[in-house]
Short mmCIF file of C-alpha atoms in Angstrom, two decimals:
data_model
loop_
_atom_site.label_atom_id
_atom_site.label_comp_id
_atom_site.label_asym_id
_atom_site.label_seq_id
_atom_site.Cartn_x
_atom_site.Cartn_y
_atom_site.Cartn_z
CA MET A 15 -12.28 -7.69 -101.09
CA PRO A 16 -10.18 -10.66 -99.91
CA ASP A 17 -12.20 -13.86 -99.94
CA ALA A 18 -10.20 -16.08 -97.58
CA THR A 19 -13.39 -16.62 -95.56
CA ALA A 20 -15.19 -18.25 -98.45
CA GLU A 21 -12.15 -20.36 -99.22
CA GLN A 22 -12.19 -21.63 -95.64
CA GLY A 23 -15.90 -22.51 -95.80
CA ARG A 24 -16.94 -19.74 -93.43
CA GLN A 25 -19.67 -17.22 -94.01
CA ARG A 26 -18.90 -13.65 -95.00
CA VAL A 27 -20.28 -11.14 -92.52
CA VAL A 28 -21.83 -7.82 -93.51
CA LEU A 29 -23.33 -4.82 -91.77
CA THR A 30 -26.90 -3.94 -92.71
CA GLY A 31 -28.11 -1.65 -89.93
CA LEU A 32 -26.68 1.18 -87.83
CA GLY A 33 -28.01 2.90 -84.70
CA ALA A 34 -26.26 5.70 -82.83
CA VAL A 35 -26.82 7.89 -79.79
CA SER A 36 -24.12 10.53 -79.53
CA CYS A 37 -23.51 14.06 -78.32
CA ILE A 38 -23.26 15.30 -81.91
CA GLY A 39 -26.38 13.59 -83.18
CA VAL A 40 -28.94 10.88 -82.48
CA GLY A 41 -29.25 8.44 -85.37
CA ALA A 42 -26.68 7.34 -87.94
CA GLU A 43 -27.52 10.13 -90.36
CA GLU A 44 -27.12 12.81 -87.67
CA LEU A 45 -23.85 11.21 -86.57
CA LEU A 46 -22.69 11.26 -90.18
CA GLN A 47 -23.47 14.96 -90.49
CA GLY A 48 -21.62 15.69 -87.25
CA LEU A 49 -18.53 13.72 -88.24
CA SER A 50 -18.37 15.16 -91.74
CA GLN A 51 -18.78 18.73 -90.42
CA GLY A 52 -16.26 18.32 -87.59
CA ARG A 53 -18.90 19.12 -84.97
CA SER A 54 -17.84 19.30 -81.32
CA GLY A 55 -20.05 17.89 -78.56
CA ALA A 56 -18.13 19.56 -75.73
CA ARG A 57 -20.20 21.51 -73.21
CA PRO A 58 -20.36 22.07 -69.43
CA ILE A 59 -21.37 18.90 -67.59
CA THR A 60 -24.91 18.83 -66.16
CA ALA A 61 -25.17 15.11 -65.34
CA PHE A 62 -23.97 15.65 -61.77
CA ASP A 63 -22.90 18.38 -59.38
CA THR A 64 -19.44 19.50 -60.49
CA ALA A 65 -18.80 21.86 -57.55
CA GLY A 66 -15.23 21.54 -56.36
CA PHE A 67 -13.71 20.67 -59.74
CA ASP A 68 -11.60 23.38 -61.37
CA HIS A 69 -13.01 22.43 -64.76
CA ALA A 70 -15.91 20.20 -65.78
CA VAL A 71 -16.50 20.02 -69.53
CA GLY A 72 -17.76 16.83 -71.11
CA CYS A 73 -19.64 15.42 -74.09
CA GLU A 74 -23.17 14.75 -72.87
CA VAL A 75 -26.13 13.64 -74.95
CA THR A 76 -28.64 16.43 -74.38
CA ASP A 77 -31.37 15.87 -76.98
CA PHE A 78 -32.29 12.28 -76.26
CA ASP A 79 -35.78 11.02 -75.39
CA ALA A 80 -35.85 7.24 -74.98
CA GLY A 81 -39.63 7.29 -75.19
CA LYS A 82 -39.38 8.22 -78.87
CA HIS A 83 -37.57 4.95 -79.63
CA LEU A 84 -38.67 2.25 -77.18
CA ARG A 85 -41.90 0.44 -78.05
CA THR A 86 -42.08 -2.31 -75.42
CA LEU A 87 -40.14 -1.36 -72.32
CA ASP A 88 -40.85 1.53 -69.97
CA PRO A 89 -37.78 3.81 -70.13
CA ALA A 90 -38.11 4.45 -66.39
CA SER A 91 -37.37 0.77 -65.78
CA LEU A 92 -33.95 1.12 -67.41
CA GLY A 93 -30.76 2.89 -66.46
CA ARG A 94 -29.44 5.56 -68.82
CA ALA A 95 -26.90 3.26 -70.51
CA ALA A 96 -29.57 0.64 -71.20
CA ARG A 97 -31.88 3.32 -72.58
CA PHE A 98 -29.08 4.29 -74.96
CA SER A 99 -28.40 0.68 -76.00
CA VAL A 100 -32.06 -0.22 -76.59
CA ALA A 101 -32.73 2.99 -78.52
CA ALA A 102 -29.65 2.43 -80.70
CA ALA A 103 -30.75 -1.17 -81.31
CA ARG A 104 -34.22 0.05 -82.34
CA MET A 105 -32.63 2.43 -84.85
CA ALA A 106 -30.26 -0.25 -86.18
CA VAL A 107 -32.96 -2.87 -86.65
CA ALA A 108 -35.24 -0.39 -88.43
CA ASP A 109 -32.33 0.68 -90.60
CA ALA A 110 -31.73 -2.97 -91.51
CA GLY A 111 -35.34 -3.34 -92.62
CA LEU A 112 -36.08 -6.09 -90.11
CA THR A 113 -39.32 -6.48 -88.16
CA ASP A 114 -39.64 -7.62 -84.56
CA ALA A 115 -41.39 -10.78 -85.73
CA GLU A 116 -38.59 -11.62 -88.16
CA LEU A 117 -35.93 -11.18 -85.48
CA ALA A 118 -37.89 -13.19 -82.90
CA ALA A 119 -38.08 -16.14 -85.28
CA LEU A 120 -34.30 -16.35 -85.72
CA PRO A 121 -31.42 -17.51 -83.52
CA GLY A 122 -29.30 -14.51 -82.66
CA LEU A 123 -26.75 -12.82 -80.48
CA VAL A 124 -26.91 -9.56 -78.54
CA SER A 125 -23.43 -8.43 -77.51
CA VAL A 126 -22.91 -4.98 -75.99
CA GLY A 127 -19.74 -3.63 -74.44
CA THR A 128 -19.49 -1.20 -71.55
CA THR A 129 -17.02 0.37 -69.15
CA ASP A 130 -19.28 1.68 -66.41
CA GLY A 131 -22.49 -0.28 -66.73
CA GLU A 132 -25.14 1.71 -64.89
CA SER A 133 -22.71 3.67 -62.74
CA ARG A 134 -24.82 6.81 -62.89
CA ASP A 135 -27.50 4.91 -60.95
CA LEU A 136 -24.84 3.51 -58.62
CA ASP A 137 -23.64 7.08 -57.99
CA ARG A 138 -27.21 7.98 -57.05
CA LEU A 139 -27.61 4.98 -54.72
CA VAL A 140 -24.35 5.81 -52.95
CA GLU A 141 -25.49 9.41 -52.55
CA GLN A 142 -28.81 8.27 -51.08
CA GLY A 143 -27.09 5.77 -48.81
CA LEU A 144 -24.66 8.34 -47.46
CA ALA A 145 -27.48 10.80 -46.82
CA GLY A 146 -29.99 8.46 -45.19
CA GLY A 147 -28.54 4.99 -44.80
CA PRO A 148 -29.36 1.87 -46.85
CA GLU A 149 -33.08 2.26 -46.25
CA ALA A 150 -32.96 5.54 -48.17
CA MET A 151 -31.82 3.85 -51.38
CA ASP A 152 -34.51 3.89 -54.08
CA PRO A 153 -35.45 0.24 -54.84
CA GLU A 154 -36.48 1.11 -58.41
CA VAL A 155 -33.04 2.57 -59.10
CA ALA A 156 -31.38 -0.46 -57.47
CA ALA A 157 -33.42 -2.81 -59.66
CA ARG A 158 -32.18 -1.25 -62.88
CA ALA A 159 -28.50 -0.97 -61.91
CA SER A 160 -27.45 -4.41 -63.14
CA VAL A 161 -24.83 -4.22 -65.88
CA ALA A 162 -26.46 -7.21 -67.58
CA SER A 163 -29.49 -5.10 -68.49
CA ILE A 164 -27.50 -3.19 -71.11
CA SER A 165 -27.75 -6.22 -73.41
CA ALA A 166 -30.65 -8.15 -71.84
CA ALA A 167 -32.96 -5.16 -72.22
CA ILE A 168 -32.47 -5.30 -75.99
CA ALA A 169 -33.66 -8.92 -76.01
CA ARG A 170 -36.66 -7.95 -73.87
CA GLU A 171 -37.53 -4.97 -76.04
CA PHE A 172 -37.69 -7.14 -79.19
CA GLY A 173 -39.11 -10.27 -77.50
CA LEU A 174 -36.08 -12.35 -78.47
CA ALA A 175 -36.29 -15.81 -76.88
CA ASP A 176 -33.63 -17.59 -78.96
CA VAL A 177 -30.63 -15.35 -78.30
CA GLU A 178 -27.56 -15.16 -76.13
CA ALA A 179 -27.41 -11.71 -74.52
CA VAL A 180 -23.90 -10.79 -73.38
CA THR A 181 -22.57 -7.62 -71.77
CA VAL A 182 -18.83 -7.34 -72.45
CA PRO A 183 -16.93 -5.55 -69.65
CA THR A 184 -13.59 -4.92 -71.36
CA ALA A 185 -13.78 -1.19 -70.72
CA CYS A 186 -12.91 1.18 -73.54
CA ALA A 187 -12.12 -1.64 -75.99
CA ALA A 188 -15.46 -3.33 -75.35
CA GLY A 189 -17.37 -2.12 -78.42
CA ASN A 190 -14.90 -3.78 -80.76
CA TYR A 191 -14.91 -6.89 -78.56
CA ALA A 192 -18.70 -7.08 -78.97
CA ILE A 193 -18.46 -6.70 -82.75
CA GLY A 194 -15.85 -9.46 -82.78
CA ASN A 195 -18.25 -11.69 -80.84
CA GLY A 196 -20.95 -11.14 -83.42
CA PHE A 197 -18.52 -11.63 -86.29
CA ASP A 198 -17.44 -15.03 -84.92
CA ALA A 199 -21.02 -16.19 -84.32
CA ILE A 200 -22.18 -15.23 -87.82
CA ARG A 201 -19.02 -16.46 -89.53
CA ALA A 202 -19.34 -19.86 -87.88
CA GLY A 203 -23.03 -20.14 -88.75
CA GLU A 204 -24.07 -20.30 -85.09
CA VAL A 205 -26.65 -17.51 -85.34
CA ASP A 206 -28.55 -15.73 -88.10
CA PHE A 207 -28.12 -12.17 -86.82
CA ALA A 208 -26.16 -10.25 -84.21
CA LEU A 209 -26.86 -6.89 -82.57
CA CYS A 210 -23.48 -5.66 -81.42
CA GLY A 211 -21.91 -2.47 -80.10
CA GLY A 212 -21.38 -0.54 -76.90
CA ALA A 213 -23.09 1.81 -74.46
CA ASP A 214 -22.19 3.99 -71.50
CA ALA A 215 -23.66 6.93 -69.60
CA MET A 216 -21.68 9.78 -68.14
CA CYS A 217 -21.19 9.42 -64.39
CA ARG A 218 -19.43 11.13 -61.52
CA LYS A 219 -17.35 8.07 -60.65
CA THR A 220 -15.53 7.89 -63.99
CA PHE A 221 -15.14 11.66 -64.38
CA THR A 222 -13.64 11.86 -60.89
CA GLY A 223 -11.32 8.94 -61.54
CA PHE A 224 -9.86 10.49 -64.68
CA TYR A 225 -9.76 13.88 -62.97
CA ARG A 226 -7.68 12.44 -60.13
CA LEU A 227 -5.34 10.92 -62.71
CA GLY A 228 -4.86 14.42 -64.14
CA THR A 229 -6.15 13.42 -67.56
CA ILE A 230 -9.31 15.56 -67.91
CA ALA A 231 -8.87 18.39 -70.42
CA PRO A 232 -10.09 21.82 -69.26
CA GLU A 233 -11.94 22.70 -72.46
CA VAL A 234 -11.40 20.55 -75.54
CA CYS A 235 -9.97 17.18 -76.54
CA ALA A 236 -7.10 17.60 -79.01
CA PRO A 237 -5.64 14.19 -79.89
CA PHE A 238 -2.19 14.10 -81.48
CA ASP A 239 -1.65 17.83 -80.90
CA VAL A 240 1.54 18.93 -79.18
CA ASP A 241 -0.55 21.06 -76.80
CA ARG A 242 -3.19 18.43 -75.99
CA SER A 243 -4.33 18.35 -72.38
CA GLY A 244 -6.29 15.11 -72.00
CA ILE A 245 -9.69 13.56 -72.49
CA LEU A 246 -13.29 14.72 -72.17
CA THR A 247 -15.60 12.06 -70.78
CA GLY A 248 -18.66 11.39 -72.88
CA GLU A 249 -21.62 9.06 -73.31
CA GLY A 250 -23.74 7.36 -75.93
CA ALA A 251 -24.28 4.08 -77.73
CA GLY A 252 -23.63 2.48 -81.08
CA ILE A 253 -25.33 -0.73 -82.23
CA LEU A 254 -24.70 -2.49 -85.55
CA VAL A 255 -26.69 -5.27 -87.24
CA LEU A 256 -24.48 -8.11 -88.45
CA GLU A 257 -25.66 -10.94 -90.68
CA SER A 258 -24.24 -13.23 -93.31
CA LEU A 259 -23.77 -11.95 -96.84
CA GLU A 260 -26.06 -14.76 -98.01
CA SER A 261 -28.82 -13.59 -95.66
CA ALA A 262 -28.48 -9.96 -96.68
CA LEU A 263 -28.59 -10.78 -100.38
CA ARG A 264 -31.54 -13.13 -99.95
CA ARG A 265 -33.70 -10.44 -98.34
CA GLY A 266 -32.42 -7.60 -100.51
CA ALA A 267 -30.92 -5.65 -97.60
CA ARG A 268 -28.72 -2.60 -98.01
CA ILE A 269 -25.14 -3.59 -97.25
CA TYR A 270 -23.06 -0.84 -95.66
CA ALA A 271 -19.78 -2.74 -95.47
CA GLU A 272 -18.20 -6.07 -94.71
CA VAL A 273 -16.51 -7.10 -91.48
CA LEU A 274 -13.26 -8.62 -92.70
CA GLY A 275 -11.68 -9.66 -89.40
CA TYR A 276 -10.60 -8.60 -85.95
CA GLY A 277 -7.92 -9.06 -83.33
CA LEU A 278 -7.96 -9.10 -79.53
CA ASN A 279 -5.26 -9.40 -76.92
CA CYS A 280 -4.56 -8.52 -73.30
CA ASP A 281 -1.01 -7.83 -72.14
CA ALA A 282 -1.72 -7.09 -68.46
CA HIS A 283 1.27 -4.75 -68.73
CA HIS A 284 -0.04 -1.90 -66.59
CA PRO A 285 -3.35 -0.84 -65.01
CA VAL A 286 -3.64 2.30 -67.15
CA ALA A 287 -0.66 2.58 -69.55
CA PRO A 288 -0.89 1.07 -73.06
CA HIS A 289 1.92 -1.21 -74.22
CA GLN A 290 3.37 -0.42 -77.65
CA GLU A 291 4.36 -3.95 -78.64
CA SER A 292 1.03 -5.39 -77.53
CA VAL A 293 -0.98 -2.76 -79.41
CA ALA A 294 1.05 -3.46 -82.56
CA ASP A 295 0.52 -7.21 -82.13
CA CYS A 296 -3.24 -6.67 -81.89
CA MET A 297 -3.22 -4.77 -85.19
CA ARG A 298 -1.26 -7.59 -86.82
CA LEU A 299 -3.75 -10.16 -85.48
CA ALA A 300 -6.64 -8.21 -86.98
CA LEU A 301 -4.94 -7.77 -90.35
CA GLU A 302 -4.04 -11.46 -90.48
CA ASP A 303 -7.60 -12.50 -89.56
CA ALA A 304 -8.93 -10.20 -92.29
CA GLY A 305 -6.43 -11.39 -94.89
CA VAL A 306 -5.37 -7.79 -95.44
CA LYS A 307 -1.88 -6.35 -95.99
CA PRO A 308 -0.97 -3.09 -94.24
CA SER A 309 -0.50 -1.45 -97.62
CA GLU A 310 -4.19 -2.09 -98.39
CA VAL A 311 -5.57 -0.11 -95.43
CA ASP A 312 -6.83 3.34 -96.43
CA PHE A 313 -7.25 4.94 -93.03
CA ILE A 314 -7.18 4.16 -89.32
CA SER A 315 -9.69 5.31 -86.72
CA ALA A 316 -7.39 5.49 -83.73
CA HIS A 317 -8.22 5.06 -80.08
CA GLY A 318 -6.77 8.57 -79.89
CA THR A 319 -7.75 9.72 -76.40
CA GLY A 320 -5.81 12.98 -76.32
CA THR A 321 -3.40 11.93 -73.58
CA ARG A 322 0.32 11.76 -74.27
CA ALA A 323 0.52 8.21 -72.92
CA ASN A 324 -2.05 6.94 -75.42
CA ASP A 325 -1.28 9.08 -78.46
CA VAL A 326 2.47 8.55 -78.56
CA THR A 327 2.28 4.84 -77.75
CA GLU A 328 -0.48 4.19 -80.29
CA ALA A 329 1.31 6.19 -83.01
CA ARG A 330 4.54 4.26 -82.44
CA ALA A 331 2.64 0.96 -82.58
CA ILE A 332 1.03 2.03 -85.86
CA ARG A 333 4.45 2.77 -87.34
CA ASP A 334 5.70 -0.61 -86.08
CA VAL A 335 3.04 -2.22 -88.27
CA TYR A 336 2.79 0.25 -91.15
CA GLY A 337 6.30 1.63 -91.40
CA GLU A 338 7.17 5.29 -91.76
CA SER A 339 4.27 6.13 -94.10
CA PRO A 340 1.18 4.90 -92.27
CA PRO A 341 -2.37 5.60 -93.50
CA ARG A 342 -4.13 8.76 -92.40
CA THR A 343 -5.09 8.25 -88.76
CA VAL A 344 -7.89 10.17 -87.06
CA SER A 345 -9.53 10.42 -83.65
CA VAL A 346 -13.30 10.93 -83.53
CA LYS A 347 -12.95 11.42 -79.77
CA SER A 348 -11.99 14.99 -80.62
CA MET A 349 -15.70 15.42 -81.47
CA LEU A 350 -17.51 12.76 -79.39
CA GLY A 351 -15.38 12.79 -76.28
CA HIS A 352 -14.40 9.48 -74.73
CA THR A 353 -17.62 7.49 -74.58
CA MET A 354 -15.92 4.60 -72.79
CA GLY A 355 -17.57 1.27 -73.72
CA ALA A 356 -19.40 2.95 -76.59
CA ALA A 357 -16.23 4.48 -78.02
CA SER A 358 -15.11 1.82 -80.47
CA ALA A 359 -18.73 1.03 -81.42
CA LEU A 360 -19.45 4.65 -82.39
CA ALA A 361 -16.07 4.81 -84.13
CA ALA A 362 -16.97 1.61 -86.00
CA ILE A 363 -20.15 3.26 -87.26
CA GLY A 364 -18.01 6.24 -88.29
CA CYS A 365 -15.71 3.91 -90.24
CA VAL A 366 -18.63 2.27 -92.02
CA LEU A 367 -20.20 5.62 -92.92
CA ALA A 368 -16.84 6.84 -94.14
CA ILE A 369 -16.59 3.86 -96.50
CA THR A 370 -20.11 4.27 -97.85
CA ARG A 371 -20.04 8.07 -98.14
CA GLY A 372 -16.43 8.43 -99.32
CA PHE A 373 -14.83 10.67 -96.73
CA ILE A 374 -12.43 10.62 -93.80
CA PRO A 375 -13.65 12.41 -90.67
CA PRO A 376 -11.34 15.01 -89.17
CA THR A 377 -9.45 15.28 -85.90
CA ILE A 378 -10.72 18.63 -84.65
CA ASN A 379 -9.16 21.10 -82.17
CA HIS A 380 -5.85 20.55 -83.94
CA ARG A 381 -3.08 23.14 -84.30
CA THR A 382 0.35 21.51 -84.34
CA THR A 383 0.98 17.80 -84.63
CA ASP A 384 3.13 16.36 -81.86
CA PRO A 385 6.46 15.40 -83.51
CA GLU A 386 6.46 12.24 -81.39
CA VAL A 387 3.18 11.27 -83.08
CA ALA A 388 3.98 12.41 -86.64
CA LEU A 389 0.75 11.14 -88.20
CA ASP A 390 -1.51 12.76 -90.79
CA CYS A 391 -4.53 13.12 -88.50
CA VAL A 392 -6.71 14.97 -91.06
CA PRO A 393 -6.73 18.17 -89.01
CA ASN A 394 -10.02 20.02 -88.49
CA GLU A 395 -11.76 19.35 -91.80
CA ALA A 396 -12.99 16.11 -93.36
CA VAL A 397 -11.51 15.07 -96.69
CA ARG A 398 -13.01 13.19 -99.59
CA ALA A 399 -11.53 9.74 -100.10
CA ASP A 400 -12.22 6.53 -101.99
CA LEU A 401 -12.00 3.97 -99.19
CA ARG A 402 -11.82 0.21 -99.55
CA ILE A 403 -10.45 -0.96 -96.19
CA VAL A 404 -10.39 0.81 -92.81
CA GLN A 405 -9.10 -0.15 -89.39
CA ASN A 406 -10.79 0.67 -86.07
CA ASN A 407 -8.64 0.63 -82.92
CA GLY A 408 -9.92 0.23 -79.35
CA LEU A 409 -7.58 0.20 -76.36
CA ALA A 410 -8.46 -0.07 -72.69
CA PHE A 411 -7.15 0.00 -69.16
CA GLY A 412 -5.74 -3.31 -68.03
CA GLY A 413 -4.04 -3.90 -71.38
CA ASN A 414 -7.18 -4.87 -73.32
CA ASN A 415 -6.75 -4.16 -77.02
CA SER A 416 -9.23 -4.73 -79.85
CA VAL A 417 -8.96 -3.94 -83.56
CA VAL A 418 -11.61 -4.52 -86.25
CA ILE A 419 -11.07 -4.34 -90.01
CA PHE A 420 -13.95 -3.23 -92.25
CA GLY A 421 -14.09 -3.44 -96.04
CA ARG A 422 -16.23 -1.93 -98.76
CA TYR A 423 -18.75 -4.36 -100.20
CA ASP A 424 -18.72 -4.29 -103.98
CA ALA A 425 -21.68 -6.21 -105.38
#
């Protein structure tokens, strides 16, 4: 791996723990099985009343019991997104081989991205208010609706008194933003560990918004396909444990991969449309920060929503950076749906598992590649691959772009 970080006197940053809540599996190992098998999480939505919508398929998490994961906090005191984030953090910390006492004794960072916060609870409060006025709103639901709880609840669950707990609201790019936050803090030696990722719960507000935009697919999400019909909203959480290479080696931790660098930008070009030049610039920023040449990247996990506006723009931006023979480029949203603030965090976990297990996950529901996209999207079946460097894209409304570069750690 490139070692520009060491040359510049900064710490190398590695990933030692993974936690995932997704519609195709709870836990990193279950997520791995789902991604490698090309499993679809699409099913009829049950999270809210869908009467009046012509179609209502989404990617809900249906086999999740927060009580199996939380040890300190009462799940009823948390909104669904915070339950996801705390459960994923519990899994990640256990996977990293860290105890609560060890974490509590160290300076750290908790950084979790989100799009909707606790909008499912806000939906419920609005419903109660419309039916019976403000006095009908449930105070317990109101108390847990703060977006800050998505990260602060992790600190409370582990009893962390020497941490900064940040909720990053950069929408669908937020998971990568959060990982970038942790990478900076570890690289600069400001903290000893970082719990980073993203979380969101399916809600009526976001489904309705995308529906009104005409971007909800009737049945399946088919990124890069000429007959794609849009996104499926989803939910879940992904949390990763970041620490310095020195720390991981000292305590004999398993190292999944190294965070090599990242890039962020905001073009403010359009409320909902991505901007090709800006997306390409963000990729260049990430590659430069990582000290990686485009020719060294083995595959790209695209934002890949399944809308024409995203897929064509993102594909053109990739070719702007990589030329006419870009790396294989996949969209895990074809399986997970669009999990909003959790999207790039879950995709990051997918990238890391791909590096360690030697495969590239597929883009499912694929028939014919859109000629305007013209990427090898690994249609329908995973392929074996020896991966050294992978790129994870996250794009968001408002022109927020985030790209993280991961590398294999060779001892």
